[in-house]
Amino acid sequence: MIKQHTKSRQTDRKKRFIIGGVIAIILATTPLLFYLYTYAPNNAKVWETSFFTFESRGFNNVQSFIHALFTKITFVIITTLWFITSKDWWKWAILVPLIMFLFQLIGVVNYQIKYVDDFSFWYSLPIVMPVIVFLIWISRELNKTIGDLDLKDEIEEELENYNKKI
């Protein structure tokens, strides 16, 4: 019976380690995304490589577009991870900057909008609300899993301590 508890605890720790590793890798790549624009040509309207093609999409040059795009993507990734992994009661306040970054990202992608950061909040709500509902669901599921794993570890430690005393 002890082997079974040990094995399930190892599996739970392994799962937690994998989730933490994925989050760490995502966070470690955000500076690379943030500074990706430095590799783009400064005075070109199109940047073609063997992997992808970027157009300036209403910006003065492709470097400006990539800077605006990946700045917004970086902040969306960071605030999304913060919201999903936070267990604090005030985590819902993180949705405010997340919504702001999402509709700014939509403004960057939609190159027909003249002023990217002035994109109206009300226009973005129908697009952002499903994303927010999805993030809330993911956050609850992740916190349930992590919370269940923590509680299971505590129970198994108590049982081991109790068995040692007997």
Short mmCIF file of N, CA and C in Angstrom, two decimals:
data_model
loop_
_atom_site.label_atom_id
_atom_site.label_comp_id
_atom_site.label_asym_id
_atom_site.label_seq_id
_atom_site.Cartn_x
_atom_site.Cartn_y
_atom_site.Cartn_z
N MET A 1 0.82 -1.20 0.00
CA MET A 1 0.00 0.00 0.00
C MET A 1 0.86 1.26 0.00
N ILE A 2 1.96 1.23 0.68
CA ILE A 2 2.85 2.38 0.70
C ILE A 2 3.44 2.62 -0.68
N LYS A 3 3.79 1.57 -1.40
CA LYS A 3 4.34 1.73 -2.74
C LYS A 3 3.34 2.41 -3.66
N GLN A 4 2.08 2.08 -3.49
CA GLN A 4 1.06 2.68 -4.34
C GLN A 4 0.96 4.19 -4.04
N HIS A 5 0.98 4.56 -2.77
CA HIS A 5 0.94 5.98 -2.42
C HIS A 5 2.18 6.70 -2.92
N THR A 6 3.33 6.06 -2.79
CA THR A 6 4.57 6.67 -3.26
C THR A 6 4.54 6.86 -4.76
N LYS A 7 4.04 5.87 -5.47
CA LYS A 7 3.99 5.96 -6.93
C LYS A 7 3.03 7.07 -7.36
N SER A 8 1.86 7.18 -6.73
CA SER A 8 0.91 8.23 -7.12
C SER A 8 1.47 9.60 -6.77
N ARG A 9 2.20 9.71 -5.66
CA ARG A 9 2.80 10.98 -5.30
C ARG A 9 3.88 11.36 -6.31
N GLN A 10 4.66 10.36 -6.74
CA GLN A 10 5.68 10.64 -7.74
C GLN A 10 5.05 11.08 -9.06
N THR A 11 3.94 10.46 -9.43
CA THR A 11 3.24 10.84 -10.65
C THR A 11 2.70 12.26 -10.52
N ASP A 12 2.13 12.59 -9.35
CA ASP A 12 1.62 13.94 -9.12
C ASP A 12 2.74 14.97 -9.17
N ARG A 13 3.86 14.65 -8.55
CA ARG A 13 5.00 15.57 -8.58
C ARG A 13 5.54 15.71 -10.00
N LYS A 14 5.55 14.61 -10.73
CA LYS A 14 6.02 14.65 -12.12
C LYS A 14 5.10 15.54 -12.95
N LYS A 15 3.79 15.41 -12.73
CA LYS A 15 2.82 16.22 -13.46
C LYS A 15 3.03 17.70 -13.13
N ARG A 16 3.21 17.99 -11.85
CA ARG A 16 3.44 19.37 -11.42
C ARG A 16 4.75 19.90 -12.00
N PHE A 17 5.77 19.05 -12.05
CA PHE A 17 7.06 19.43 -12.60
C PHE A 17 6.94 19.75 -14.08
N ILE A 18 6.17 18.93 -14.81
CA ILE A 18 5.98 19.16 -16.24
C ILE A 18 5.23 20.47 -16.48
N ILE A 19 4.15 20.70 -15.73
CA ILE A 19 3.39 21.94 -15.87
C ILE A 19 4.27 23.14 -15.56
N GLY A 20 5.02 23.05 -14.47
CA GLY A 20 5.93 24.14 -14.11
C GLY A 20 7.01 24.35 -15.15
N GLY A 21 7.51 23.27 -15.73
CA GLY A 21 8.53 23.37 -16.77
C GLY A 21 8.01 24.06 -18.01
N VAL A 22 6.79 23.71 -18.41
CA VAL A 22 6.18 24.35 -19.58
C VAL A 22 5.99 25.85 -19.33
N ILE A 23 5.50 26.20 -18.15
CA ILE A 23 5.32 27.61 -17.81
C ILE A 23 6.66 28.34 -17.79
N ALA A 24 7.69 27.70 -17.25
CA ALA A 24 9.02 28.32 -17.21
C ALA A 24 9.57 28.53 -18.61
N ILE A 25 9.38 27.57 -19.50
CA ILE A 25 9.85 27.71 -20.88
C ILE A 25 9.12 28.85 -21.59
N ILE A 26 7.81 28.93 -21.38
CA ILE A 26 7.04 30.02 -21.99
C ILE A 26 7.54 31.36 -21.48
N LEU A 27 7.74 31.48 -20.18
CA LEU A 27 8.22 32.74 -19.62
C LEU A 27 9.64 33.06 -20.10
N ALA A 28 10.47 32.04 -20.25
CA ALA A 28 11.84 32.26 -20.71
C ALA A 28 11.90 32.73 -22.16
N THR A 29 10.90 32.38 -22.96
CA THR A 29 10.90 32.80 -24.37
C THR A 29 10.31 34.19 -24.57
N THR A 30 9.65 34.75 -23.58
CA THR A 30 9.03 36.06 -23.78
C THR A 30 10.03 37.17 -24.09
N PRO A 31 11.22 37.21 -23.48
CA PRO A 31 12.17 38.26 -23.92
C PRO A 31 12.58 38.10 -25.39
N LEU A 32 12.68 36.86 -25.85
CA LEU A 32 13.01 36.65 -27.26
C LEU A 32 11.91 37.19 -28.16
N LEU A 33 10.66 36.94 -27.79
CA LEU A 33 9.54 37.48 -28.56
C LEU A 33 9.54 39.01 -28.53
N PHE A 34 9.82 39.56 -27.35
CA PHE A 34 9.78 41.01 -27.18
C PHE A 34 10.80 41.71 -28.06
N TYR A 35 11.98 41.12 -28.23
CA TYR A 35 13.05 41.74 -29.01
C TYR A 35 13.19 41.16 -30.41
N LEU A 36 12.21 40.41 -30.87
CA LEU A 36 12.25 39.85 -32.22
C LEU A 36 12.29 40.93 -33.29
N TYR A 37 11.71 42.07 -33.01
CA TYR A 37 11.66 43.15 -34.00
C TYR A 37 13.04 43.64 -34.40
N THR A 38 14.04 43.46 -33.55
CA THR A 38 15.39 43.95 -33.88
C THR A 38 16.00 43.20 -35.06
N TYR A 39 15.48 42.02 -35.36
CA TYR A 39 15.99 41.25 -36.49
C TYR A 39 15.30 41.61 -37.80
N ALA A 40 14.24 42.36 -37.73
CA ALA A 40 13.50 42.73 -38.94
C ALA A 40 14.20 43.89 -39.64
N PRO A 41 14.09 43.94 -40.96
CA PRO A 41 14.70 45.07 -41.68
C PRO A 41 14.00 46.38 -41.32
N ASN A 42 14.78 47.42 -41.18
CA ASN A 42 14.27 48.69 -40.68
C ASN A 42 13.44 49.46 -41.71
N ASN A 43 13.84 49.44 -42.97
CA ASN A 43 13.18 50.28 -43.97
C ASN A 43 12.37 49.50 -44.99
N ALA A 44 12.05 48.26 -44.69
CA ALA A 44 11.33 47.43 -45.66
C ALA A 44 9.84 47.35 -45.33
N LYS A 45 9.04 47.19 -46.36
CA LYS A 45 7.60 46.99 -46.18
C LYS A 45 7.25 45.52 -46.03
N VAL A 46 8.16 44.61 -46.49
CA VAL A 46 7.95 43.17 -46.41
C VAL A 46 9.24 42.53 -45.93
N TRP A 47 9.09 41.53 -45.05
CA TRP A 47 10.24 40.77 -44.55
C TRP A 47 9.98 39.31 -44.87
N GLU A 48 10.74 38.78 -45.80
CA GLU A 48 10.56 37.39 -46.21
C GLU A 48 11.75 36.56 -45.74
N THR A 49 11.43 35.43 -45.09
CA THR A 49 12.45 34.45 -44.72
C THR A 49 11.99 33.10 -45.25
N SER A 50 12.78 32.10 -45.00
CA SER A 50 12.37 30.76 -45.46
C SER A 50 11.23 30.19 -44.63
N PHE A 51 10.99 30.77 -43.44
CA PHE A 51 9.94 30.26 -42.55
C PHE A 51 8.64 31.06 -42.59
N PHE A 52 8.74 32.37 -42.80
CA PHE A 52 7.55 33.21 -42.72
C PHE A 52 7.76 34.47 -43.56
N THR A 53 6.63 35.18 -43.76
CA THR A 53 6.64 36.47 -44.45
C THR A 53 5.80 37.43 -43.63
N PHE A 54 6.36 38.59 -43.31
CA PHE A 54 5.64 39.64 -42.61
C PHE A 54 5.52 40.84 -43.52
N GLU A 55 4.35 41.47 -43.50
CA GLU A 55 4.14 42.71 -44.22
C GLU A 55 3.94 43.82 -43.19
N SER A 56 4.16 45.06 -43.59
CA SER A 56 4.06 46.18 -42.65
C SER A 56 2.63 46.45 -42.20
N ARG A 57 1.64 46.03 -42.95
CA ARG A 57 0.22 46.07 -42.58
C ARG A 57 -0.24 47.43 -42.05
N GLY A 58 0.06 48.48 -42.76
CA GLY A 58 -0.40 49.80 -42.36
C GLY A 58 0.60 50.56 -41.50
N PHE A 59 1.65 49.91 -41.06
CA PHE A 59 2.71 50.59 -40.32
C PHE A 59 3.72 51.15 -41.32
N ASN A 60 4.61 52.03 -40.86
CA ASN A 60 5.61 52.63 -41.74
C ASN A 60 6.56 51.60 -42.32
N ASN A 61 6.92 50.60 -41.51
CA ASN A 61 7.82 49.54 -41.98
C ASN A 61 7.51 48.26 -41.20
N VAL A 62 8.09 47.17 -41.66
CA VAL A 62 7.81 45.86 -41.05
C VAL A 62 8.36 45.78 -39.63
N GLN A 63 9.45 46.47 -39.36
CA GLN A 63 10.02 46.46 -38.01
C GLN A 63 9.05 47.08 -36.99
N SER A 64 8.39 48.16 -37.37
CA SER A 64 7.40 48.79 -36.48
C SER A 64 6.22 47.86 -36.23
N PHE A 65 5.76 47.18 -37.29
CA PHE A 65 4.65 46.25 -37.13
C PHE A 65 5.02 45.10 -36.20
N ILE A 66 6.20 44.50 -36.41
CA ILE A 66 6.62 43.37 -35.58
C ILE A 66 6.82 43.81 -34.13
N HIS A 67 7.36 45.02 -33.95
CA HIS A 67 7.53 45.54 -32.58
C HIS A 67 6.17 45.67 -31.88
N ALA A 68 5.22 46.28 -32.55
CA ALA A 68 3.89 46.46 -31.96
C ALA A 68 3.22 45.10 -31.71
N LEU A 69 3.30 44.20 -32.69
CA LEU A 69 2.64 42.90 -32.58
C LEU A 69 3.21 42.07 -31.44
N PHE A 70 4.51 41.90 -31.41
CA PHE A 70 5.09 41.01 -30.40
C PHE A 70 5.17 41.65 -29.02
N THR A 71 5.14 42.97 -28.93
CA THR A 71 5.00 43.60 -27.61
C THR A 71 3.66 43.23 -27.00
N LYS A 72 2.61 43.35 -27.80
CA LYS A 72 1.26 43.00 -27.31
C LYS A 72 1.16 41.51 -27.01
N ILE A 73 1.70 40.66 -27.89
CA ILE A 73 1.64 39.21 -27.66
C ILE A 73 2.37 38.84 -26.38
N THR A 74 3.54 39.46 -26.13
CA THR A 74 4.30 39.18 -24.92
C THR A 74 3.50 39.51 -23.67
N PHE A 75 2.87 40.68 -23.66
CA PHE A 75 2.09 41.06 -22.49
C PHE A 75 0.84 40.19 -22.32
N VAL A 76 0.24 39.77 -23.41
CA VAL A 76 -0.91 38.86 -23.33
C VAL A 76 -0.47 37.53 -22.71
N ILE A 77 0.65 37.00 -23.16
CA ILE A 77 1.16 35.72 -22.62
C ILE A 77 1.44 35.84 -21.13
N ILE A 78 2.15 36.88 -20.73
CA ILE A 78 2.53 37.04 -19.32
C ILE A 78 1.31 37.22 -18.43
N THR A 79 0.39 38.09 -18.82
CA THR A 79 -0.79 38.30 -17.97
C THR A 79 -1.72 37.09 -17.97
N THR A 80 -1.77 36.36 -19.08
CA THR A 80 -2.57 35.13 -19.11
C THR A 80 -2.01 34.10 -18.16
N LEU A 81 -0.70 33.89 -18.19
CA LEU A 81 -0.08 32.95 -17.26
C LEU A 81 -0.26 33.39 -15.81
N TRP A 82 -0.17 34.67 -15.58
CA TRP A 82 -0.35 35.20 -14.22
C TRP A 82 -1.78 34.91 -13.75
N PHE A 83 -2.76 35.17 -14.61
CA PHE A 83 -4.15 34.92 -14.24
C PHE A 83 -4.41 33.43 -14.00
N ILE A 84 -3.93 32.59 -14.91
CA ILE A 84 -4.21 31.16 -14.82
C ILE A 84 -3.57 30.54 -13.59
N THR A 85 -2.37 30.97 -13.23
CA THR A 85 -1.65 30.32 -12.13
C THR A 85 -1.89 30.99 -10.77
N SER A 86 -2.53 32.13 -10.75
CA SER A 86 -2.76 32.82 -9.48
C SER A 86 -3.85 32.14 -8.66
N LYS A 87 -3.60 32.02 -7.37
CA LYS A 87 -4.60 31.43 -6.46
C LYS A 87 -5.21 32.49 -5.53
N ASP A 88 -4.77 33.73 -5.67
CA ASP A 88 -5.24 34.78 -4.78
C ASP A 88 -6.65 35.22 -5.13
N TRP A 89 -7.35 35.77 -4.14
CA TRP A 89 -8.72 36.19 -4.33
C TRP A 89 -8.82 37.36 -5.30
N TRP A 90 -7.76 38.17 -5.43
CA TRP A 90 -7.78 39.36 -6.27
C TRP A 90 -7.37 39.06 -7.72
N LYS A 91 -7.22 37.79 -8.08
CA LYS A 91 -6.76 37.43 -9.41
C LYS A 91 -7.68 37.97 -10.51
N TRP A 92 -8.94 38.23 -10.20
CA TRP A 92 -9.88 38.72 -11.20
C TRP A 92 -9.52 40.13 -11.65
N ALA A 93 -8.77 40.84 -10.83
CA ALA A 93 -8.31 42.18 -11.23
C ALA A 93 -7.29 42.09 -12.37
N ILE A 94 -6.64 40.95 -12.52
CA ILE A 94 -5.67 40.75 -13.60
C ILE A 94 -6.38 40.78 -14.96
N LEU A 95 -7.67 40.49 -14.96
CA LEU A 95 -8.42 40.53 -16.23
C LEU A 95 -8.46 41.92 -16.84
N VAL A 96 -8.37 42.96 -16.03
CA VAL A 96 -8.43 44.32 -16.56
C VAL A 96 -7.26 44.59 -17.51
N PRO A 97 -5.99 44.42 -17.07
CA PRO A 97 -4.92 44.63 -18.06
C PRO A 97 -4.91 43.58 -19.17
N LEU A 98 -5.36 42.36 -18.87
CA LEU A 98 -5.41 41.33 -19.90
C LEU A 98 -6.38 41.74 -21.01
N ILE A 99 -7.54 42.24 -20.65
CA ILE A 99 -8.50 42.70 -21.65
C ILE A 99 -7.91 43.86 -22.45
N MET A 100 -7.25 44.77 -21.75
CA MET A 100 -6.63 45.91 -22.43
C MET A 100 -5.60 45.43 -23.45
N PHE A 101 -4.73 44.50 -23.05
CA PHE A 101 -3.72 43.99 -23.98
C PHE A 101 -4.35 43.23 -25.14
N LEU A 102 -5.43 42.49 -24.86
CA LEU A 102 -6.09 41.75 -25.94
C LEU A 102 -6.69 42.68 -26.98
N PHE A 103 -7.38 43.74 -26.55
CA PHE A 103 -7.95 44.58 -27.58
C PHE A 103 -6.90 45.45 -28.26
N GLN A 104 -5.77 45.72 -27.61
CA GLN A 104 -4.67 46.39 -28.32
C GLN A 104 -4.05 45.45 -29.35
N LEU A 105 -3.96 44.16 -29.00
CA LEU A 105 -3.45 43.17 -29.96
C LEU A 105 -4.38 43.07 -31.17
N ILE A 106 -5.67 43.09 -30.92
CA ILE A 106 -6.63 43.07 -32.02
C ILE A 106 -6.46 44.31 -32.89
N GLY A 107 -6.18 45.44 -32.26
CA GLY A 107 -5.94 46.67 -33.01
C GLY A 107 -4.69 46.60 -33.88
N VAL A 108 -3.65 45.93 -33.40
CA VAL A 108 -2.43 45.77 -34.19
C VAL A 108 -2.69 44.85 -35.37
N VAL A 109 -3.38 43.74 -35.13
CA VAL A 109 -3.64 42.78 -36.19
C VAL A 109 -4.58 43.37 -37.24
N ASN A 110 -5.56 44.13 -36.80
CA ASN A 110 -6.49 44.77 -37.73
C ASN A 110 -5.87 46.09 -38.19
N TYR A 111 -5.10 46.04 -39.25
CA TYR A 111 -4.30 47.17 -39.70
C TYR A 111 -5.12 48.32 -40.26
N GLN A 112 -6.42 48.15 -40.39
CA GLN A 112 -7.25 49.24 -40.91
C GLN A 112 -7.57 50.27 -39.83
N ILE A 113 -7.29 49.93 -38.58
CA ILE A 113 -7.55 50.88 -37.50
C ILE A 113 -6.40 51.88 -37.47
N LYS A 114 -6.72 53.16 -37.46
CA LYS A 114 -5.69 54.19 -37.58
C LYS A 114 -4.82 54.28 -36.33
N TYR A 115 -5.40 54.27 -35.16
CA TYR A 115 -4.64 54.41 -33.91
C TYR A 115 -4.81 53.13 -33.10
N VAL A 116 -3.74 52.38 -33.02
CA VAL A 116 -3.77 51.05 -32.43
C VAL A 116 -4.21 51.07 -30.98
N ASP A 117 -3.61 51.91 -30.15
CA ASP A 117 -3.91 51.90 -28.72
C ASP A 117 -5.21 52.63 -28.38
N ASP A 118 -5.83 53.28 -29.36
CA ASP A 118 -7.11 53.95 -29.13
C ASP A 118 -8.29 53.09 -29.56
N PHE A 119 -8.03 51.85 -29.95
CA PHE A 119 -9.10 50.94 -30.38
C PHE A 119 -10.13 50.82 -29.26
N SER A 120 -11.37 51.07 -29.57
CA SER A 120 -12.42 51.15 -28.56
C SER A 120 -12.62 49.86 -27.79
N PHE A 121 -12.70 50.00 -26.51
CA PHE A 121 -12.92 48.87 -25.61
C PHE A 121 -14.23 48.17 -25.95
N TRP A 122 -15.26 48.92 -26.28
CA TRP A 122 -16.58 48.34 -26.53
C TRP A 122 -16.59 47.49 -27.81
N TYR A 123 -15.78 47.86 -28.79
CA TYR A 123 -15.70 47.05 -30.00
C TYR A 123 -15.01 45.71 -29.73
N SER A 124 -14.14 45.70 -28.74
CA SER A 124 -13.37 44.49 -28.47
C SER A 124 -14.12 43.49 -27.58
N LEU A 125 -15.11 43.94 -26.85
CA LEU A 125 -15.80 43.04 -25.91
C LEU A 125 -16.36 41.77 -26.54
N PRO A 126 -17.03 41.82 -27.69
CA PRO A 126 -17.55 40.56 -28.25
C PRO A 126 -16.45 39.57 -28.61
N ILE A 127 -15.28 40.07 -28.89
CA ILE A 127 -14.17 39.19 -29.23
C ILE A 127 -13.47 38.69 -27.97
N VAL A 128 -13.32 39.58 -27.00
CA VAL A 128 -12.54 39.28 -25.80
C VAL A 128 -13.32 38.42 -24.79
N MET A 129 -14.62 38.59 -24.72
CA MET A 129 -15.41 37.87 -23.71
C MET A 129 -15.29 36.34 -23.81
N PRO A 130 -15.37 35.73 -25.00
CA PRO A 130 -15.17 34.28 -25.05
C PRO A 130 -13.77 33.87 -24.58
N VAL A 131 -12.79 34.69 -24.88
CA VAL A 131 -11.43 34.39 -24.41
C VAL A 131 -11.37 34.44 -22.89
N ILE A 132 -12.02 35.42 -22.29
CA ILE A 132 -12.03 35.54 -20.84
C ILE A 132 -12.74 34.36 -20.19
N VAL A 133 -13.88 33.96 -20.75
CA VAL A 133 -14.60 32.80 -20.22
C VAL A 133 -13.72 31.55 -20.30
N PHE A 134 -13.02 31.38 -21.42
CA PHE A 134 -12.11 30.24 -21.57
C PHE A 134 -10.98 30.30 -20.55
N LEU A 135 -10.41 31.48 -20.32
CA LEU A 135 -9.33 31.62 -19.33
C LEU A 135 -9.82 31.33 -17.91
N ILE A 136 -11.02 31.77 -17.60
CA ILE A 136 -11.57 31.49 -16.27
C ILE A 136 -11.75 29.98 -16.10
N TRP A 137 -12.25 29.32 -17.12
CA TRP A 137 -12.42 27.86 -17.05
C TRP A 137 -11.08 27.15 -16.87
N ILE A 138 -10.08 27.54 -17.68
CA ILE A 138 -8.75 26.92 -17.56
C ILE A 138 -8.18 27.16 -16.17
N SER A 139 -8.33 28.37 -15.67
CA SER A 139 -7.80 28.70 -14.34
C SER A 139 -8.44 27.85 -13.26
N ARG A 140 -9.73 27.69 -13.32
CA ARG A 140 -10.41 26.85 -12.31
C ARG A 140 -9.97 25.40 -12.39
N GLU A 141 -9.87 24.88 -13.60
CA GLU A 141 -9.44 23.49 -13.77
C GLU A 141 -8.01 23.28 -13.29
N LEU A 142 -7.14 24.22 -13.63
CA LEU A 142 -5.74 24.12 -13.21
C LEU A 142 -5.61 24.24 -11.70
N ASN A 143 -6.34 25.17 -11.12
CA ASN A 143 -6.29 25.33 -9.66
C ASN A 143 -6.89 24.13 -8.94
N LYS A 144 -7.93 23.50 -9.51
CA LYS A 144 -8.48 22.28 -8.92
C LYS A 144 -7.43 21.18 -8.92
N THR A 145 -6.77 21.03 -10.07
CA THR A 145 -5.75 19.98 -10.20
C THR A 145 -4.61 20.22 -9.23
N ILE A 146 -4.10 21.43 -9.21
CA ILE A 146 -2.98 21.75 -8.32
C ILE A 146 -3.42 21.65 -6.86
N GLY A 147 -4.61 22.16 -6.55
CA GLY A 147 -5.12 22.08 -5.18
C GLY A 147 -5.34 20.65 -4.75
N ASP A 148 -5.88 19.82 -5.63
CA ASP A 148 -6.08 18.40 -5.30
C ASP A 148 -4.76 17.71 -5.07
N LEU A 149 -3.76 18.04 -5.86
CA LEU A 149 -2.44 17.43 -5.70
C LEU A 149 -1.82 17.84 -4.37
N ASP A 150 -1.96 19.12 -3.99
CA ASP A 150 -1.41 19.59 -2.72
C ASP A 150 -2.10 18.89 -1.56
N LEU A 151 -3.42 18.80 -1.60
CA LEU A 151 -4.17 18.16 -0.53
C LEU A 151 -3.82 16.69 -0.44
N LYS A 152 -3.68 16.03 -1.57
CA LYS A 152 -3.33 14.61 -1.58
C LYS A 152 -1.96 14.40 -0.95
N ASP A 153 -0.99 15.26 -1.26
CA ASP A 153 0.34 15.15 -0.66
C ASP A 153 0.27 15.32 0.87
N GLU A 154 -0.51 16.29 1.32
CA GLU A 154 -0.64 16.52 2.76
C GLU A 154 -1.27 15.32 3.46
N ILE A 155 -2.28 14.73 2.87
CA ILE A 155 -2.95 13.57 3.45
C ILE A 155 -1.98 12.39 3.52
N GLU A 156 -1.23 12.17 2.43
CA GLU A 156 -0.28 11.06 2.42
C GLU A 156 0.83 11.26 3.43
N GLU A 157 1.30 12.48 3.62
CA GLU A 157 2.32 12.76 4.63
C GLU A 157 1.78 12.50 6.04
N GLU A 158 0.55 12.90 6.29
CA GLU A 158 -0.06 12.66 7.59
C GLU A 158 -0.20 11.16 7.85
N LEU A 159 -0.61 10.41 6.82
CA LEU A 159 -0.74 8.96 6.97
C LEU A 159 0.62 8.31 7.24
N GLU A 160 1.64 8.76 6.54
CA GLU A 160 2.98 8.22 6.78
C GLU A 160 3.45 8.52 8.20
N ASN A 161 3.22 9.75 8.65
CA ASN A 161 3.61 10.12 10.02
C ASN A 161 2.83 9.30 11.03
N TYR A 162 1.57 9.08 10.76
CA TYR A 162 0.74 8.29 11.67
C TYR A 162 1.25 6.83 11.70
N ASN A 163 1.57 6.27 10.52
CA ASN A 163 2.07 4.89 10.45
C ASN A 163 3.42 4.75 11.14
N LYS A 164 4.25 5.76 11.10
CA LYS A 164 5.53 5.71 11.78
C LYS A 164 5.37 5.69 13.29
N LYS A 165 4.36 6.39 13.77
CA LYS A 165 4.13 6.43 15.23
C LYS A 165 3.62 5.09 15.74
N ILE A 166 2.91 4.37 14.88
CA ILE A 166 2.35 3.09 15.30
C ILE A 166 3.37 2.03 15.22
#
